[in-house]
Amino acid sequence: MDKHTTIQQDKVTEIVKQIKNKEIWFGLLGSGSFWQKWWTYEGVSGAENWGKTIDEWLICSNGKFQSPIDINTSHLLYDPNLDPFYIIPRKVSGNITNTGRGITVDVEDGPIVFSGPLKYRHKITQLKVHFGHNHSKGSEHSIDGRRFPAEIHLITYNVDLYHNLSQALDSFHGVAIIAIFCKYGVPSNEAFQLMSKYTEIVRLKGQTTTISGIPLEILFPNTDQYLTYHGSLTTPGCSESVTWIILNRPINVKQEHVRISCNKVKSNVVQEKGKLCADFPNINMNHF
């Protein structure tokens, strides 16, 4: 660690200490809502400092199964006993929101996903799209060091054991996330195009609008092959309760759709401030 890095880390520690002292002054120490608003993907409140703020997030720094990861294909093992996983087709409705950190779709009565590495039925409850400042490196996961322009996450929870996502987050076999990589190409994925039309409506942080008629099953690439590993949420508090299913083929998207989402859609309530795209957490090298 060089001198500059040491100074930066000392600065981060001091800022976090000051924040905590202010919280004590205002009687807010330990307030989950404060820290949930505080974290970002970059800077002092970025991923490398999540585990230094409150005890509930220590696993973000000290966990053994943290995501995202770089997938080293030479270390992958083939499991002949793994079946394909299935999604029950249906058009979905819900709300699409600019959270200030990304685009999130809260799905109403989402489709059921089952089989594959899943021991129970799972329901799709959220969809998130991740972009980066560099339009060619927006994905959270990477393969042999290579990132993709974007990465879609379909967040599911175990509907057989738990009533909702919140209950499942910290629970065994609670959550599965299906990851779909995006690359530039034609024809562009139809479901992604439909969602892109809604993205410009929620240009500012906190804006939301309803969506309907999105056939999530056509968001999937034409493959039944995937890799799976046990990992974590990629946001605080980094719960290690996630079964990751990463499809081995990307979908095609138009570059203009990614540029619109990154450049025109803002991370702030003020239109002129902040791009929505961000540089995501450093890749965790502990898995493969």
PDB file of C-alpha atoms in Angstrom:
ATOM      1  CA  MET A   1       0.000   0.000   0.000  1.00  0.00           C
ATOM      2  CA  ASP A   2       1.543   3.307  -1.062  1.00  0.00           C
ATOM      3  CA  LYS A   3       1.539   6.576   0.889  1.00  0.00           C
ATOM      4  CA  HIS A   4      -1.295   8.063  -1.193  1.00  0.00           C
ATOM      5  CA  THR A   5      -3.527   5.040  -0.514  1.00  0.00           C
ATOM      6  CA  THR A   6      -2.777   5.224   3.215  1.00  0.00           C
ATOM      7  CA  ILE A   7      -3.721   8.907   3.327  1.00  0.00           C
ATOM      8  CA  GLN A   8      -6.932   8.215   1.438  1.00  0.00           C
ATOM      9  CA  GLN A   9      -7.880   5.389   3.821  1.00  0.00           C
ATOM     10  CA  ASP A  10      -7.138   7.599   6.842  1.00  0.00           C
ATOM     11  CA  LYS A  11      -9.388  10.256   5.324  1.00  0.00           C
ATOM     12  CA  VAL A  12     -12.192   7.742   4.811  1.00  0.00           C
ATOM     13  CA  THR A  13     -11.888   6.490   8.391  1.00  0.00           C
ATOM     14  CA  GLU A  14     -12.032  10.047   9.738  1.00  0.00           C
ATOM     15  CA  ILE A  15     -15.081  10.953   7.632  1.00  0.00           C
ATOM     16  CA  VAL A  16     -16.966   7.838   8.725  1.00  0.00           C
ATOM     17  CA  LYS A  17     -16.033   8.633  12.340  1.00  0.00           C
ATOM     18  CA  GLN A  18     -17.377  12.175  11.956  1.00  0.00           C
ATOM     19  CA  ILE A  19     -20.614  10.865  10.462  1.00  0.00           C
ATOM     20  CA  LYS A  20     -21.058   8.486  13.377  1.00  0.00           C
ATOM     21  CA  ASN A  21     -20.344  11.258  15.888  1.00  0.00           C
ATOM     22  CA  LYS A  22     -22.991  13.426  14.245  1.00  0.00           C
ATOM     23  CA  GLU A  23     -25.413  10.547  14.445  1.00  0.00           C
ATOM     24  CA  ILE A  24     -24.816  10.258  18.191  1.00  0.00           C
ATOM     25  CA  TRP A  25     -25.409  14.003  18.509  1.00  0.00           C
ATOM     26  CA  PHE A  26     -28.729  13.719  16.732  1.00  0.00           C
ATOM     27  CA  GLY A  27     -29.662  10.394  18.299  1.00  0.00           C
ATOM     28  CA  LEU A  28     -29.440   8.630  14.947  1.00  0.00           C
ATOM     29  CA  LEU A  29     -26.643   6.096  15.474  1.00  0.00           C
ATOM     30  CA  GLY A  30     -27.631   2.748  14.089  1.00  0.00           C
ATOM     31  CA  SER A  31     -30.442   4.161  12.002  1.00  0.00           C
ATOM     32  CA  GLY A  32     -30.694   1.822   9.034  1.00  0.00           C
ATOM     33  CA  SER A  33     -32.516   4.422   6.964  1.00  0.00           C
ATOM     34  CA  PHE A  34     -29.608   6.892   7.280  1.00  0.00           C
ATOM     35  CA  TRP A  35     -27.023   4.440   6.011  1.00  0.00           C
ATOM     36  CA  GLN A  36     -29.306   3.114   3.277  1.00  0.00           C
ATOM     37  CA  LYS A  37     -29.454   6.642   1.870  1.00  0.00           C
ATOM     38  CA  TRP A  38     -25.718   7.227   2.399  1.00  0.00           C
ATOM     39  CA  TRP A  39     -24.098   4.424   0.411  1.00  0.00           C
ATOM     40  CA  THR A  40     -23.117   4.723  -3.247  1.00  0.00           C
ATOM     41  CA  TYR A  41     -20.888   2.804  -5.653  1.00  0.00           C
ATOM     42  CA  GLU A  42     -18.063   5.339  -5.674  1.00  0.00           C
ATOM     43  CA  GLY A  43     -15.984   7.614  -3.456  1.00  0.00           C
ATOM     44  CA  VAL A  44     -16.079   7.729   0.341  1.00  0.00           C
ATOM     45  CA  SER A  45     -19.459   6.003   0.407  1.00  0.00           C
ATOM     46  CA  GLY A  46     -18.373   3.416  -2.175  1.00  0.00           C
ATOM     47  CA  ALA A  47     -18.191  -0.355  -1.900  1.00  0.00           C
ATOM     48  CA  GLU A  48     -14.734  -0.553  -0.340  1.00  0.00           C
ATOM     49  CA  ASN A  49     -16.034   1.366   2.690  1.00  0.00           C
ATOM     50  CA  TRP A  50     -19.464  -0.226   3.213  1.00  0.00           C
ATOM     51  CA  GLY A  51     -18.098  -2.634   5.797  1.00  0.00           C
ATOM     52  CA  LYS A  52     -16.537   0.199   7.823  1.00  0.00           C
ATOM     53  CA  THR A  53     -19.766   1.991   8.682  1.00  0.00           C
ATOM     54  CA  ILE A  54     -22.137  -0.128  10.788  1.00  0.00           C
ATOM     55  CA  ASP A  55     -21.817  -3.582  12.309  1.00  0.00           C
ATOM     56  CA  GLU A  56     -24.635  -4.955  10.163  1.00  0.00           C
ATOM     57  CA  TRP A  57     -22.477  -4.375   7.084  1.00  0.00           C
ATOM     58  CA  LEU A  58     -19.190  -5.868   8.326  1.00  0.00           C
ATOM     59  CA  ILE A  59     -19.686  -8.839   6.032  1.00  0.00           C
ATOM     60  CA  CYS A  60     -19.255  -6.484   3.067  1.00  0.00           C
ATOM     61  CA  SER A  61     -15.559  -6.315   3.995  1.00  0.00           C
ATOM     62  CA  ASN A  62     -15.029  -9.630   5.773  1.00  0.00           C
ATOM     63  CA  GLY A  63     -17.360 -12.057   4.003  1.00  0.00           C
ATOM     64  CA  LYS A  64     -16.036 -15.207   2.332  1.00  0.00           C
ATOM     65  CA  PHE A  65     -18.702 -15.432  -0.385  1.00  0.00           C
ATOM     66  CA  GLN A  66     -18.986 -11.863  -1.606  1.00  0.00           C
ATOM     67  CA  SER A  67     -20.216 -10.933  -5.061  1.00  0.00           C
ATOM     68  CA  PRO A  68     -19.594  -9.889  -7.784  1.00  0.00           C
ATOM     69  CA  ILE A  69     -16.733 -12.095  -8.935  1.00  0.00           C
ATOM     70  CA  ASP A  70     -14.484 -12.569 -11.911  1.00  0.00           C
ATOM     71  CA  ILE A  71     -15.347 -15.929 -13.442  1.00  0.00           C
ATOM     72  CA  ASN A  72     -12.197 -17.798 -14.439  1.00  0.00           C
ATOM     73  CA  THR A  73     -13.473 -20.229 -17.055  1.00  0.00           C
ATOM     74  CA  SER A  74     -10.461 -22.527 -16.661  1.00  0.00           C
ATOM     75  CA  HIS A  75     -11.600 -23.242 -13.085  1.00  0.00           C
ATOM     76  CA  LEU A  76     -15.216 -24.094 -13.856  1.00  0.00           C
ATOM     77  CA  LEU A  77     -16.498 -27.589 -13.094  1.00  0.00           C
ATOM     78  CA  TYR A  78     -19.202 -29.290 -15.144  1.00  0.00           C
ATOM     79  CA  ASP A  79     -22.024 -30.838 -13.098  1.00  0.00           C
ATOM     80  CA  PRO A  80     -23.983 -33.377 -15.186  1.00  0.00           C
ATOM     81  CA  ASN A  81     -26.651 -33.580 -12.482  1.00  0.00           C
ATOM     82  CA  LEU A  82     -27.753 -29.961 -12.861  1.00  0.00           C
ATOM     83  CA  ASP A  83     -30.973 -29.610 -14.829  1.00  0.00           C
ATOM     84  CA  PRO A  84     -31.975 -26.547 -16.846  1.00  0.00           C
ATOM     85  CA  PHE A  85     -34.025 -24.008 -14.910  1.00  0.00           C
ATOM     86  CA  TYR A  86     -37.427 -22.884 -16.100  1.00  0.00           C
ATOM     87  CA  ILE A  87     -39.534 -19.736 -16.003  1.00  0.00           C
ATOM     88  CA  ILE A  88     -43.312 -19.837 -16.303  1.00  0.00           C
ATOM     89  CA  PRO A  89     -44.099 -17.356 -19.128  1.00  0.00           C
ATOM     90  CA  ARG A  90     -46.257 -14.356 -18.346  1.00  0.00           C
ATOM     91  CA  LYS A  91     -46.392 -10.641 -19.076  1.00  0.00           C
ATOM     92  CA  VAL A  92     -45.625  -8.588 -15.993  1.00  0.00           C
ATOM     93  CA  SER A  93     -46.613  -5.226 -14.599  1.00  0.00           C
ATOM     94  CA  GLY A  94     -45.035  -3.110 -11.891  1.00  0.00           C
ATOM     95  CA  ASN A  95     -43.227   0.137 -11.147  1.00  0.00           C
ATOM     96  CA  ILE A  96     -39.958   1.299 -12.675  1.00  0.00           C
ATOM     97  CA  THR A  97     -37.963   3.678 -10.462  1.00  0.00           C
ATOM     98  CA  ASN A  98     -34.814   5.762 -10.704  1.00  0.00           C
ATOM     99  CA  THR A  99     -33.266   5.023  -7.299  1.00  0.00           C
ATOM    100  CA  GLY A 100     -30.322   7.366  -7.841  1.00  0.00           C
ATOM    101  CA  ARG A 101     -28.068   4.324  -8.072  1.00  0.00           C
ATOM    102  CA  GLY A 102     -29.735   2.575 -10.974  1.00  0.00           C
ATOM    103  CA  ILE A 103     -32.985   1.537 -12.584  1.00  0.00           C
ATOM    104  CA  THR A 104     -35.152  -0.854 -10.558  1.00  0.00           C
ATOM    105  CA  VAL A 105     -38.379  -2.535 -11.605  1.00  0.00           C
ATOM    106  CA  ASP A 106     -40.576  -3.784  -8.764  1.00  0.00           C
ATOM    107  CA  VAL A 107     -42.539  -6.617 -10.321  1.00  0.00           C
ATOM    108  CA  GLU A 108     -46.113  -7.310  -9.289  1.00  0.00           C
ATOM    109  CA  ASP A 109     -46.942 -11.008  -8.899  1.00  0.00           C
ATOM    110  CA  GLY A 110     -43.872 -12.050 -10.851  1.00  0.00           C
ATOM    111  CA  PRO A 111     -43.289 -15.279 -12.759  1.00  0.00           C
ATOM    112  CA  ILE A 112     -42.168 -18.447 -11.000  1.00  0.00           C
ATOM    113  CA  VAL A 113     -38.675 -19.826 -11.642  1.00  0.00           C
ATOM    114  CA  PHE A 114     -37.811 -23.402 -10.705  1.00  0.00           C
ATOM    115  CA  SER A 115     -35.424 -26.342 -11.185  1.00  0.00           C
ATOM    116  CA  GLY A 116     -31.756 -25.971 -12.132  1.00  0.00           C
ATOM    117  CA  PRO A 117     -29.739 -25.294  -8.954  1.00  0.00           C
ATOM    118  CA  LEU A 118     -32.907 -24.219  -7.096  1.00  0.00           C
ATOM    119  CA  LYS A 119     -34.313 -26.637  -4.543  1.00  0.00           C
ATOM    120  CA  TYR A 120     -37.512 -24.602  -4.194  1.00  0.00           C
ATOM    121  CA  ARG A 121     -39.770 -22.488  -6.362  1.00  0.00           C
ATOM    122  CA  HIS A 122     -38.714 -18.851  -6.639  1.00  0.00           C
ATOM    123  CA  LYS A 123     -40.717 -15.791  -7.629  1.00  0.00           C
ATOM    124  CA  ILE A 124     -39.234 -12.892  -9.599  1.00  0.00           C
ATOM    125  CA  THR A 125     -39.826  -9.778  -7.518  1.00  0.00           C
ATOM    126  CA  GLN A 126     -37.335  -7.204  -8.837  1.00  0.00           C
ATOM    127  CA  LEU A 127     -35.350  -6.424 -11.936  1.00  0.00           C
ATOM    128  CA  LYS A 128     -32.265  -4.203 -11.951  1.00  0.00           C
ATOM    129  CA  VAL A 129     -30.133  -2.958 -14.822  1.00  0.00           C
ATOM    130  CA  HIS A 130     -26.489  -2.059 -14.183  1.00  0.00           C
ATOM    131  CA  PHE A 131     -24.474   0.281 -16.412  1.00  0.00           C
ATOM    132  CA  GLY A 132     -20.988   1.755 -16.036  1.00  0.00           C
ATOM    133  CA  HIS A 133     -19.261   5.039 -16.898  1.00  0.00           C
ATOM    134  CA  ASN A 134     -17.360   3.145 -19.573  1.00  0.00           C
ATOM    135  CA  HIS A 135     -20.055   2.024 -22.011  1.00  0.00           C
ATOM    136  CA  SER A 136     -18.202  -1.234 -22.648  1.00  0.00           C
ATOM    137  CA  LYS A 137     -17.645  -2.099 -18.980  1.00  0.00           C
ATOM    138  CA  GLY A 138     -20.955  -1.765 -17.168  1.00  0.00           C
ATOM    139  CA  SER A 139     -21.459  -5.299 -15.875  1.00  0.00           C
ATOM    140  CA  GLU A 140     -20.822  -6.205 -12.253  1.00  0.00           C
ATOM    141  CA  HIS A 141     -19.503  -9.703 -12.958  1.00  0.00           C
ATOM    142  CA  SER A 142     -16.726 -10.342 -15.439  1.00  0.00           C
ATOM    143  CA  ILE A 143     -15.565 -13.405 -17.365  1.00  0.00           C
ATOM    144  CA  ASP A 144     -11.819 -13.962 -17.569  1.00  0.00           C
ATOM    145  CA  GLY A 145     -11.399 -10.281 -16.745  1.00  0.00           C
ATOM    146  CA  ARG A 146     -13.802  -9.113 -19.446  1.00  0.00           C
ATOM    147  CA  ARG A 147     -16.806  -6.964 -18.569  1.00  0.00           C
ATOM    148  CA  PHE A 148     -19.918  -6.401 -20.660  1.00  0.00           C
ATOM    149  CA  PRO A 149     -21.706  -3.102 -21.449  1.00  0.00           C
ATOM    150  CA  ALA A 150     -24.541  -3.905 -19.044  1.00  0.00           C
ATOM    151  CA  GLU A 151     -25.838  -6.605 -16.727  1.00  0.00           C
ATOM    152  CA  ILE A 152     -29.451  -7.367 -15.869  1.00  0.00           C
ATOM    153  CA  HIS A 153     -30.387  -8.911 -12.526  1.00  0.00           C
ATOM    154  CA  LEU A 154     -33.651 -10.727 -11.948  1.00  0.00           C
ATOM    155  CA  ILE A 155     -34.003 -10.940  -8.162  1.00  0.00           C
ATOM    156  CA  THR A 156     -36.089 -13.836  -6.918  1.00  0.00           C
ATOM    157  CA  TYR A 157     -37.046 -15.144  -3.492  1.00  0.00           C
ATOM    158  CA  ASN A 158     -37.979 -18.592  -2.222  1.00  0.00           C
ATOM    159  CA  VAL A 159     -41.764 -18.536  -2.392  1.00  0.00           C
ATOM    160  CA  ASP A 160     -42.110 -21.963  -0.751  1.00  0.00           C
ATOM    161  CA  LEU A 161     -40.461 -20.945   2.533  1.00  0.00           C
ATOM    162  CA  TYR A 162     -40.790 -17.167   2.781  1.00  0.00           C
ATOM    163  CA  HIS A 163     -43.554 -14.604   2.395  1.00  0.00           C
ATOM    164  CA  ASN A 164     -41.526 -11.859   0.712  1.00  0.00           C
ATOM    165  CA  LEU A 165     -38.052 -10.752  -0.346  1.00  0.00           C
ATOM    166  CA  SER A 166     -37.317  -8.939   2.929  1.00  0.00           C
ATOM    167  CA  GLN A 167     -37.904 -12.118   4.908  1.00  0.00           C
ATOM    168  CA  ALA A 168     -35.792 -14.172   2.523  1.00  0.00           C
ATOM    169  CA  LEU A 169     -32.777 -11.847   2.290  1.00  0.00           C
ATOM    170  CA  ASP A 170     -30.858 -13.198   5.273  1.00  0.00           C
ATOM    171  CA  SER A 171     -32.248 -16.721   5.115  1.00  0.00           C
ATOM    172  CA  PHE A 172     -30.815 -20.029   3.934  1.00  0.00           C
ATOM    173  CA  HIS A 173     -31.934 -20.806   0.373  1.00  0.00           C
ATOM    174  CA  GLY A 174     -33.657 -17.425   0.507  1.00  0.00           C
ATOM    175  CA  VAL A 175     -32.644 -15.573  -2.638  1.00  0.00           C
ATOM    176  CA  ALA A 176     -31.572 -16.385  -6.176  1.00  0.00           C
ATOM    177  CA  ILE A 177     -30.423 -13.822  -8.721  1.00  0.00           C
ATOM    178  CA  ILE A 178     -30.414 -14.542 -12.434  1.00  0.00           C
ATOM    179  CA  ALA A 179     -27.771 -12.492 -14.240  1.00  0.00           C
ATOM    180  CA  ILE A 180     -27.973 -11.727 -17.953  1.00  0.00           C
ATOM    181  CA  PHE A 181     -25.079 -10.014 -19.720  1.00  0.00           C
ATOM    182  CA  CYS A 182     -25.750  -7.480 -22.483  1.00  0.00           C
ATOM    183  CA  LYS A 183     -23.608  -6.899 -25.565  1.00  0.00           C
ATOM    184  CA  TYR A 184     -24.004  -4.474 -28.436  1.00  0.00           C
ATOM    185  CA  GLY A 185     -25.597  -6.111 -31.455  1.00  0.00           C
ATOM    186  CA  VAL A 186     -28.677  -6.707 -33.583  1.00  0.00           C
ATOM    187  CA  PRO A 187     -31.413  -7.647 -33.434  1.00  0.00           C
ATOM    188  CA  SER A 188     -31.874  -5.873 -30.110  1.00  0.00           C
ATOM    189  CA  ASN A 189     -33.684  -7.817 -27.400  1.00  0.00           C
ATOM    190  CA  GLU A 190     -37.388  -6.917 -27.546  1.00  0.00           C
ATOM    191  CA  ALA A 191     -37.989  -6.884 -23.790  1.00  0.00           C
ATOM    192  CA  PHE A 192     -34.942  -4.667 -23.221  1.00  0.00           C
ATOM    193  CA  GLN A 193     -36.212  -2.234 -25.855  1.00  0.00           C
ATOM    194  CA  LEU A 194     -39.599  -2.055 -24.148  1.00  0.00           C
ATOM    195  CA  MET A 195     -37.997  -1.268 -20.787  1.00  0.00           C
ATOM    196  CA  SER A 196     -35.714   1.345 -22.367  1.00  0.00           C
ATOM    197  CA  LYS A 197     -38.754   3.360 -23.435  1.00  0.00           C
ATOM    198  CA  TYR A 198     -39.763   3.697 -19.790  1.00  0.00           C
ATOM    199  CA  THR A 199     -36.245   4.643 -18.668  1.00  0.00           C
ATOM    200  CA  GLU A 200     -36.414   8.142 -20.143  1.00  0.00           C
ATOM    201  CA  ILE A 201     -39.614   8.802 -18.188  1.00  0.00           C
ATOM    202  CA  VAL A 202     -37.777   8.339 -14.868  1.00  0.00           C
ATOM    203  CA  ARG A 203     -34.892  10.672 -15.669  1.00  0.00           C
ATOM    204  CA  LEU A 204     -34.471  12.043 -12.138  1.00  0.00           C
ATOM    205  CA  LYS A 205     -33.786  10.323  -8.854  1.00  0.00           C
ATOM    206  CA  GLY A 206     -37.001   9.320  -7.120  1.00  0.00           C
ATOM    207  CA  GLN A 207     -39.133   9.402 -10.240  1.00  0.00           C
ATOM    208  CA  THR A 208     -41.265   6.328 -10.870  1.00  0.00           C
ATOM    209  CA  THR A 209     -43.828   5.184 -13.389  1.00  0.00           C
ATOM    210  CA  THR A 210     -45.893   2.084 -14.003  1.00  0.00           C
ATOM    211  CA  ILE A 211     -45.053  -0.502 -16.628  1.00  0.00           C
ATOM    212  CA  SER A 212     -47.179  -3.247 -18.084  1.00  0.00           C
ATOM    213  CA  GLY A 213     -47.115  -5.971 -20.676  1.00  0.00           C
ATOM    214  CA  ILE A 214     -43.410  -6.828 -20.395  1.00  0.00           C
ATOM    215  CA  PRO A 215     -42.874 -10.519 -21.333  1.00  0.00           C
ATOM    216  CA  LEU A 216     -39.900 -11.302 -19.099  1.00  0.00           C
ATOM    217  CA  GLU A 217     -39.312 -14.697 -20.675  1.00  0.00           C
ATOM    218  CA  ILE A 218     -38.148 -13.047 -23.932  1.00  0.00           C
ATOM    219  CA  LEU A 219     -35.525 -11.150 -21.953  1.00  0.00           C
ATOM    220  CA  PHE A 220     -33.629 -14.440 -21.685  1.00  0.00           C
ATOM    221  CA  PRO A 221     -31.045 -15.417 -24.317  1.00  0.00           C
ATOM    222  CA  ASN A 222     -31.599 -18.576 -26.332  1.00  0.00           C
ATOM    223  CA  THR A 223     -29.685 -20.971 -24.100  1.00  0.00           C
ATOM    224  CA  ASP A 224     -30.302 -23.439 -21.311  1.00  0.00           C
ATOM    225  CA  GLN A 225     -26.692 -23.351 -20.137  1.00  0.00           C
ATOM    226  CA  TYR A 226     -25.552 -21.374 -17.137  1.00  0.00           C
ATOM    227  CA  LEU A 227     -23.041 -21.282 -14.322  1.00  0.00           C
ATOM    228  CA  THR A 228     -24.017 -21.086 -10.697  1.00  0.00           C
ATOM    229  CA  TYR A 229     -22.267 -20.241  -7.451  1.00  0.00           C
ATOM    230  CA  HIS A 230     -23.065 -19.320  -3.858  1.00  0.00           C
ATOM    231  CA  GLY A 231     -22.546 -15.611  -3.294  1.00  0.00           C
ATOM    232  CA  SER A 232     -23.998 -12.421  -1.881  1.00  0.00           C
ATOM    233  CA  LEU A 233     -26.037  -9.355  -2.611  1.00  0.00           C
ATOM    234  CA  THR A 234     -23.955  -6.713  -4.387  1.00  0.00           C
ATOM    235  CA  THR A 235     -25.428  -3.937  -2.230  1.00  0.00           C
ATOM    236  CA  PRO A 236     -25.326  -3.354   1.545  1.00  0.00           C
ATOM    237  CA  GLY A 237     -25.623  -5.354   3.729  1.00  0.00           C
ATOM    238  CA  CYS A 238     -24.048  -7.897   1.345  1.00  0.00           C
ATOM    239  CA  SER A 239     -25.988 -10.868   2.715  1.00  0.00           C
ATOM    240  CA  GLU A 240     -24.421 -14.185   1.668  1.00  0.00           C
ATOM    241  CA  SER A 241     -27.740 -15.897   1.008  1.00  0.00           C
ATOM    242  CA  VAL A 242     -27.734 -15.708  -2.781  1.00  0.00           C
ATOM    243  CA  THR A 243     -27.687 -18.497  -5.340  1.00  0.00           C
ATOM    244  CA  TRP A 244     -26.337 -16.858  -8.484  1.00  0.00           C
ATOM    245  CA  ILE A 245     -27.407 -18.156 -11.896  1.00  0.00           C
ATOM    246  CA  ILE A 246     -25.388 -16.529 -14.679  1.00  0.00           C
ATOM    247  CA  LEU A 247     -26.492 -17.312 -18.216  1.00  0.00           C
ATOM    248  CA  ASN A 248     -23.638 -18.260 -20.524  1.00  0.00           C
ATOM    249  CA  ARG A 249     -24.885 -16.241 -23.491  1.00  0.00           C
ATOM    250  CA  PRO A 250     -25.518 -12.456 -23.571  1.00  0.00           C
ATOM    251  CA  ILE A 251     -28.463 -10.704 -25.178  1.00  0.00           C
ATOM    252  CA  ASN A 252     -28.107  -8.046 -27.864  1.00  0.00           C
ATOM    253  CA  VAL A 253     -28.896  -4.432 -27.001  1.00  0.00           C
ATOM    254  CA  LYS A 254     -28.534  -1.175 -28.884  1.00  0.00           C
ATOM    255  CA  GLN A 255     -25.652   1.038 -27.804  1.00  0.00           C
ATOM    256  CA  GLU A 256     -27.934   4.066 -27.929  1.00  0.00           C
ATOM    257  CA  HIS A 257     -30.177   2.544 -25.245  1.00  0.00           C
ATOM    258  CA  VAL A 258     -27.225   2.112 -22.893  1.00  0.00           C
ATOM    259  CA  ARG A 259     -25.988   5.646 -23.629  1.00  0.00           C
ATOM    260  CA  ILE A 260     -29.424   7.093 -22.918  1.00  0.00           C
ATOM    261  CA  SER A 261     -29.612   5.284 -19.599  1.00  0.00           C
ATOM    262  CA  CYS A 262     -26.111   6.375 -18.626  1.00  0.00           C
ATOM    263  CA  ASN A 263     -26.006   9.961 -19.901  1.00  0.00           C
ATOM    264  CA  LYS A 264     -29.553  11.309 -19.925  1.00  0.00           C
ATOM    265  CA  VAL A 265     -30.954   9.597 -16.855  1.00  0.00           C
ATOM    266  CA  LYS A 266     -29.689  11.317 -13.710  1.00  0.00           C
ATOM    267  CA  SER A 267     -28.671  10.161 -10.245  1.00  0.00           C
ATOM    268  CA  ASN A 268     -29.909  13.365  -8.617  1.00  0.00           C
ATOM    269  CA  VAL A 269     -33.255  15.065  -8.055  1.00  0.00           C
ATOM    270  CA  VAL A 270     -31.835  18.014 -10.006  1.00  0.00           C
ATOM    271  CA  GLN A 271     -31.758  17.311 -13.718  1.00  0.00           C
ATOM    272  CA  GLU A 272     -28.328  18.797 -14.396  1.00  0.00           C
ATOM    273  CA  LYS A 273     -26.506  16.769 -11.767  1.00  0.00           C
ATOM    274  CA  GLY A 274     -25.039  13.311 -11.834  1.00  0.00           C
ATOM    275  CA  LYS A 275     -25.078  10.479 -14.322  1.00  0.00           C
ATOM    276  CA  LEU A 276     -26.943   7.345 -13.309  1.00  0.00           C
ATOM    277  CA  CYS A 277     -24.200   4.978 -14.388  1.00  0.00           C
ATOM    278  CA  ALA A 278     -21.479   4.103 -11.890  1.00  0.00           C
ATOM    279  CA  ASP A 279     -18.276   2.120 -11.537  1.00  0.00           C
ATOM    280  CA  PHE A 280     -19.281  -0.950  -9.605  1.00  0.00           C
ATOM    281  CA  PRO A 281     -17.588  -2.789  -6.728  1.00  0.00           C
ATOM    282  CA  ASN A 282     -14.173  -4.289  -7.244  1.00  0.00           C
ATOM    283  CA  ILE A 283     -14.374  -7.891  -8.408  1.00  0.00           C
ATOM    284  CA  ASN A 284     -14.007 -10.444  -5.619  1.00  0.00           C
ATOM    285  CA  MET A 285     -11.378 -13.020  -6.559  1.00  0.00           C
ATOM    286  CA  ASN A 286     -12.080 -15.552  -3.786  1.00  0.00           C
ATOM    287  CA  HIS A 287     -14.478 -17.887  -5.586  1.00  0.00           C
ATOM    288  CA  PHE A 288     -12.908 -19.323  -8.721  1.00  0.00           C
TER     289      PHE A 288
END
